[in-house]
Amino acid sequence: DYSVINKRAAGAAAVDYIVSGMTVGLGSGSTVDYMLDKLAEKVKEGLKVQGVPTSKKTEKLAKHLGIPIVDFATITKVDLAIDGADEVDPSFHLIKGGGGSLVREKIVDANAQQLIIIIDETKKVPQLGTYPLPIEIVPFGWQKTAEAIAAFGVEPKLRKLSEQDVFVSDNGNYILDCPFKLIEDPHSLHQQLKQLVGVIETGLFTSMADIVIAGEEGKVEKLTK
Ligand code: DER
């Protein structure tokens, strides 16, 4: 299907920005997984990189593919981070967190000199909000935190793996998916949500992305701000 071709094309194009000696933030999600396939090929051909994974899932796949991994605590800087997104608006503000890795993604992405976002073109939107905003919260008293978020006129939904199993992030927290529908001012909404007791991080990544690579019909469109 087209989205696989487009995600693969975007992932491959992002790898061209990696030069030997770089420390690279490795995002999470299916588009990044395709990027890792391509990166592994380049590593086999001699490219020297060390990867900083943004999830246990990415770490496992990167190791399986032979991509060197470094402990984030030991490195001084991330030269380049490559990550996916659920929505991208014309100002390059993002909604992320569909895969549940938004906290580690935001920490690594925020510490990168440059952030490249790889998507298939269906993620491009005129305004953020159609995709329910993921918000990572402390499990203790989560219902109270959900009520505080509901005061913003949204119905937060606790992310579950199944009827019985609540989703738990790599950091041991819960995620609420919040269908805001239309987000007029992503940065201001993020700031208001972030201040609520019990909220750890939101999936609003504002003013962070430098380059967006969108796969469309197998080609790639490279957008810079
Ligand atoms: O969870 C995330 O933020 C991921 O980047 C994710 O949203 C992108 O997922 P995809 O590449 O599988 O579409």
Short mmCIF file of C-alpha atoms in Angstrom, two decimals, residues 85-87 94-103 105-106 128-137 145 149 154-159 167 169 174-181 183 186 189-190 193-194 199-205:
data_model
loop_
_atom_site.label_atom_id
_atom_site.label_comp_id
_atom_site.label_asym_id
_atom_site.label_seq_id
_atom_site.Cartn_x
_atom_site.Cartn_y
_atom_site.Cartn_z
CA ALA A 85 4.83 12.16 13.72
CA ASP A 86 1.08 11.72 13.73
CA GLU A 87 0.28 15.20 12.42
CA LEU A 94 3.61 18.27 15.54
CA ILE A 95 1.29 15.90 17.28
CA LYS A 96 3.27 12.85 18.36
CA GLY A 97 2.73 9.98 20.73
CA GLY A 98 0.62 7.59 18.68
CA GLY A 99 3.17 4.93 19.51
CA GLY A 100 3.34 5.86 23.19
CA SER A 101 6.98 6.98 23.20
CA LEU A 102 6.43 10.74 23.34
CA VAL A 103 8.33 11.44 26.59
CA GLU A 105 11.15 11.20 22.02
CA LYS A 106 10.69 14.75 23.28
CA LEU A 128 -3.44 20.15 14.41
CA GLY A 129 -6.11 18.36 16.37
CA THR A 130 -7.90 15.75 14.27
CA TYR A 131 -5.51 13.16 15.70
CA PRO A 132 -6.32 12.69 19.42
CA LEU A 133 -3.57 14.35 21.44
CA PRO A 134 -1.61 11.84 23.56
CA ILE A 135 -0.76 13.11 27.06
CA GLU A 136 1.48 11.11 29.40
CA ILE A 137 0.33 11.27 33.02
CA THR A 145 -5.83 14.36 36.13
CA ILE A 149 -7.88 17.92 31.28
CA VAL A 154 -12.32 17.31 25.72
CA GLU A 155 -13.08 13.71 26.71
CA PRO A 156 -9.74 12.09 27.66
CA LYS A 157 -9.58 8.35 26.97
CA LEU A 158 -7.21 6.11 28.98
CA ARG A 159 -5.08 4.20 26.45
CA PHE A 167 -1.13 0.71 28.32
CA SER A 169 4.75 3.61 28.79
CA TYR A 174 -0.34 6.10 31.60
CA ILE A 175 -1.40 7.87 28.42
CA LEU A 176 -4.66 9.75 27.87
CA ASP A 177 -5.73 10.22 24.26
CA CYS A 178 -7.53 13.56 24.02
CA PRO A 179 -9.60 14.39 20.90
CA PHE A 180 -9.36 18.20 20.83
CA LYS A 181 -10.57 18.14 17.20
CA ILE A 183 -6.13 23.12 18.17
CA PRO A 186 -0.63 24.41 19.88
CA LEU A 189 -2.43 24.57 24.76
CA HIS A 190 0.76 22.63 25.50
CA LEU A 193 -1.78 21.27 29.86
CA LYS A 194 1.80 20.89 31.06
CA VAL A 199 0.64 15.72 33.62
CA ILE A 200 4.15 14.63 32.64
CA GLU A 201 4.32 15.59 28.95
CA THR A 202 2.07 16.28 25.99
CA GLY A 203 2.36 15.06 22.41
CA LEU A 204 2.50 18.67 21.16
CA PHE A 205 6.03 19.19 19.77
#
